[in-house]
Amino acid sequence: MAFRLLLLVRVSAAMYSNIQDFFNFWEPLHYLHHGTGFQTWELSPIYAIRSWAYILVHLGPVAAATRLLTLDKRFGFFTLRIVLAVISSYSEATFYRTVVDHISDRVGRYMFFMLLTSAGMWNASTAFLPSSFAMYTTTLAVSFAFRAPSAIDGLRTLGATVWFAVGAIWGWPFSLALAIPFVFEEIFMLGFDRVSPENRLAWSQRRLRRLTRCGLAALLTAVPVIAIDSLAYGKLVFVPWNIVKYNVMGGAERGPHLYGTSPWHFYLLNLLLNFNAPTVAALVSLPALYITSIVDRKRLGLQRPAPDQGSPFLSLAMRLAPFYLWFTVMSLQPHKEERFMYPVYPLLCFNASITIYLVRGWLEVFYVKVTSSPYRAAKSSIFSSFTFSIVVLSSLLSISRIMALNRYYHAPLELAHYFEAVELHRLMNVTGLMPPTPVKQFKYTTVAEDFAKVDVSTIRIFNLSICYGQEWYRFPGHYLTPEGVEVNFVKSGFDGLLPRHFDASIGNGTIWKHEKTREIPTELNDLNVEEPSHYVDFATCDYFVHAFFDRSSTKSFESWDRVHCVPFLDAEATPTLARTLWLPGDWWKSKGTWGEYCLLREHAHAEQRESQRWGAY
């Protein structure tokens, strides 16, 4: 049941959540699939800090959708997101089951509803990012690690070790830091074992040997990564090491700080935005555990452990530690991004649930002390009402945040769909490339069924170009751009390095057929230095995507027609609360400052195209 409910929400996220960081992963995937896309500097063989192995394992779902099911590549895009939704749902449900079985069924229930409704999980669960991949693997790893260590439970050690390794090697190497508390517990903490003090050293040595064997087995997962990436880059390469080397040992001239720095409290505010109250609860979980060890020591089932037993409080503290470790390390880094916290999103929900569980225990102890009646405490609904109100309030705030993301910032995806499903159909209609279709069928909300039946790739004869200027970072990717339409950038206020087009060339039947991934582009650099050759002349664009805000500088669009515009929130000019949450009604909407996200069409180019008959209809 947990899996089914999670899957329902995650598939909804796959269909309606916004896209994150499409350049680094969606674009090279599109290149493997269709031979075109944008290449970022990280994919140059000189730097090789993006893993083609990670990208390649995601090719199966999109290829199956487009080739086996003969669907348009747009459907391949959503197929992959749905597959990611299934993986996330499975890992979360597995973690939930572990918490119920080995921690507390109440903690499991609290955590489940936080996972189910949080805006953070809505964003992270279906994102095609190594940090999301690390979230899946970390969640599966702690599903093993949160079982109590034991001399006879080798599967716990192997399962946790392998999943931590897979997340670090195939996904994001820094996620391996989350395994540190598990390693400490595995070697030094008793768990279910009862070991006398004089035998403790020999016991630790045996556990260390078991952990070492599991670690060596887990390292085998690096073999296919090295093989695939070495084929792709044309040289022996271990991408996880390159990532660590660039981010940690890049020096003063290069490194992630070139792409912006943020204050220490960035993640605190961001987690409050994505999780609201559970963020505070997660951050006070260790102090709450300490207070419980004083006022409610029986809460964890063992009041005074014997000399040959482990402490349940210390054991639980080790399970709370990964979130603290990650939060501290990431907050100390100058360059911060929301996605860097993805690996610990489920752990945040776990820590918050522990706090709620422990605080409920304090209330019960206080109630019994005041009333001197454990029976009345057992019958009272105060405690369940307390926990229910926290979970429900948090869920409502999270749903409001999810709605805000969709209603306020979804315009780039809506415009991309309109361009393909409406504007290109209109162009094909007026130029005779498709049978005449009544205009009323071109409504955005009703066009999807007809759109799936029409091959819009025939518009390639027009050599259309759609351009982005200041909105380059909101380009939704080539999977949502029809075949035959070229995407270009024009100079705007941004003065950093934009990606280049992959050289559209396929190899000659070698094992790795996309041999252009091995060539070193001369116009890419790791210093974020602008490259003028990545821009085109604005006059060459047939379509242009632009956001119109009252505060923005006026750019001349005299020769351009507004094809379609979607309301788009001006976040900089809108009060914090109004841009953070969504509430129904015009009153709340009026609190925001709105602009328009528009698809523009160059008038002269369009008139020349549409004055001719290109097809038989």
Tab-separated table of C-alpha atoms in Angstrom, residues 32 106 123 179 275 277 304 371 427 429 477 523 589:
chain	number	residue	atom	x	y	z
A	32	LEU	CA	23.016	9.362	-27.599
A	106	ARG	CA	4.697	5.267	14.603
A	123	ASN	CA	11.133	17.840	-6.968
A	179	ALA	CA	28.237	5.882	4.862
A	275	PHE	CA	9.862	20.732	3.949
A	277	ALA	CA	8.225	22.316	9.904
A	304	ARG	CA	20.212	0.399	31.517
A	371	THR	CA	-2.604	12.860	36.529
A	427	LEU	CA	2.259	26.119	-39.837
A	429	ASN	CA	-1.853	23.481	-41.995
A	477	GLY	CA	15.578	20.541	-23.593
A	523	GLU	CA	35.560	26.524	-27.513
A	589	LYS	CA	-3.049	35.804	-6.863
